[in-house]
């Protein structure tokens, strides 16, 4: 009887270990698809909000074609470089573009490689190159001073924005609903897997943010259903002064809309403090 019992236990353990190994391998080989969820094509444009815009194609140093929009403001307070999250494409961000335009900002938004009508396949290093190419365009082609560029990133874009702000001087950095690292996100979503060993995409924002010396605004909702609020707070705690934290409400993908005036007035207050002092 005891022997039969141990045999059953052994069989169950063998099945569990096999499933664990197979799931670990699935995560390892599929992590690019877990991190990057692009949508091809752009069905809507800023003209749907009656906004004038320029449709621009950038060429990166590794010869990818990056689609972008430049939405000018008649009397801009600054120019916001918009680095979006891991899903959809730039046409999914029209609500945000309109909000920033109403806040008196010119907006330049790009689609990373593999997103929308951009060429290539998204990778961590590729997103950095794409963001850098956009920054060069604003500085060298649009002749916009670094002191007039605000780097903005939401979710995955927050990690790209932190990388860019660490490398290049700018007016300010705004990071919304972002994470400390992909490894931390992996541990959150798959607590029983050896994520540190499996990961080959990193975005180590928590290591980079202490090396940024420009004004930074961290935005996060306690109700965020994808990126835990604690990650936004951890980034804030690791950041240098001058730093500000804006707590919004709502879910990950709609908090900026759900929060309404809390969101817009919070950003406006940050802009006034850093543009007018």
mmCIF file with all atom_site columns, C-alpha atoms in Angstrom, residues 11 40 44 47-48 52 72 85 101 118 167 174 192 200 205 207 212 217-219 223 227 248 275-276:
data_model
loop_
_atom_site.group_PDB
_atom_site.id
_atom_site.type_symbol
_atom_site.label_atom_id
_atom_site.label_alt_id
_atom_site.label_comp_id
_atom_site.label_asym_id
_atom_site.label_entity_id
_atom_site.label_seq_id
_atom_site.pdbx_PDB_ins_code
_atom_site.Cartn_x
_atom_site.Cartn_y
_atom_site.Cartn_z
_atom_site.occupancy
_atom_site.B_iso_or_equiv
_atom_site.pdbx_formal_charge
_atom_site.auth_seq_id
_atom_site.auth_comp_id
_atom_site.auth_asym_id
_atom_site.auth_atom_id
_atom_site.pdbx_PDB_model_num
ATOM 1  C CA . UNK A 1 11  ? 3.921   10.263 -10.914 1.00 0.00 ? 11  UNK A CA 1
ATOM 2  C CA . UNK A 1 40  ? -0.382  46.784 -37.982 1.00 0.00 ? 40  UNK A CA 1
ATOM 3  C CA . UNK A 1 44  ? -7.282  56.843 -37.564 1.00 0.00 ? 44  UNK A CA 1
ATOM 4  C CA . UNK A 1 47  ? -7.359  64.719 -38.319 1.00 0.00 ? 47  UNK A CA 1
ATOM 5  C CA . UNK A 1 48  ? -10.141 62.764 -36.588 1.00 0.00 ? 48  UNK A CA 1
ATOM 6  C CA . UNK A 1 52  ? -3.139  69.405 -38.156 1.00 0.00 ? 52  UNK A CA 1
ATOM 7  C CA . UNK A 1 72  ? 2.370   71.134 -33.927 1.00 0.00 ? 72  UNK A CA 1
ATOM 8  C CA . UNK A 1 85  ? 3.090   51.255 -24.601 1.00 0.00 ? 85  UNK A CA 1
ATOM 9  C CA . UNK A 1 101 ? -2.329  69.375 -27.460 1.00 0.00 ? 101 UNK A CA 1
ATOM 10 C CA . UNK A 1 118 ? 6.919   50.787 -39.300 1.00 0.00 ? 118 UNK A CA 1
ATOM 11 C CA . UNK A 1 167 ? 21.409  59.336 -22.250 1.00 0.00 ? 167 UNK A CA 1
ATOM 12 C CA . UNK A 1 174 ? 7.127   62.083 -17.580 1.00 0.00 ? 174 UNK A CA 1
ATOM 13 C CA . UNK A 1 192 ? 6.676   30.159 -9.793  1.00 0.00 ? 192 UNK A CA 1
ATOM 14 C CA . UNK A 1 200 ? 16.392  38.037 -22.312 1.00 0.00 ? 200 UNK A CA 1
ATOM 15 C CA . UNK A 1 205 ? 14.409  51.191 -15.309 1.00 0.00 ? 205 UNK A CA 1
ATOM 16 C CA . UNK A 1 207 ? 18.742  50.900 -12.221 1.00 0.00 ? 207 UNK A CA 1
ATOM 17 C CA . UNK A 1 212 ? 18.601  61.074 -14.369 1.00 0.00 ? 212 UNK A CA 1
ATOM 18 C CA . UNK A 1 217 ? 6.901   63.257 -13.003 1.00 0.00 ? 217 UNK A CA 1
ATOM 19 C CA . UNK A 1 218 ? 5.808   59.703 -12.138 1.00 0.00 ? 218 UNK A CA 1
ATOM 20 C CA . UNK A 1 219 ? 2.132   58.913 -12.760 1.00 0.00 ? 219 UNK A CA 1
ATOM 21 C CA . UNK A 1 223 ? -6.179  50.470 -9.487  1.00 0.00 ? 223 UNK A CA 1
ATOM 22 C CA . UNK A 1 227 ? 1.510   47.157 -13.782 1.00 0.00 ? 227 UNK A CA 1
ATOM 23 C CA . UNK A 1 248 ? -4.515  58.850 -10.725 1.00 0.00 ? 248 UNK A CA 1
ATOM 24 C CA . UNK A 1 275 ? 8.619   75.774 -17.337 1.00 0.00 ? 275 UNK A CA 1
ATOM 25 C CA . UNK A 1 276 ? 8.030   78.970 -15.423 1.00 0.00 ? 276 UNK A CA 1
#
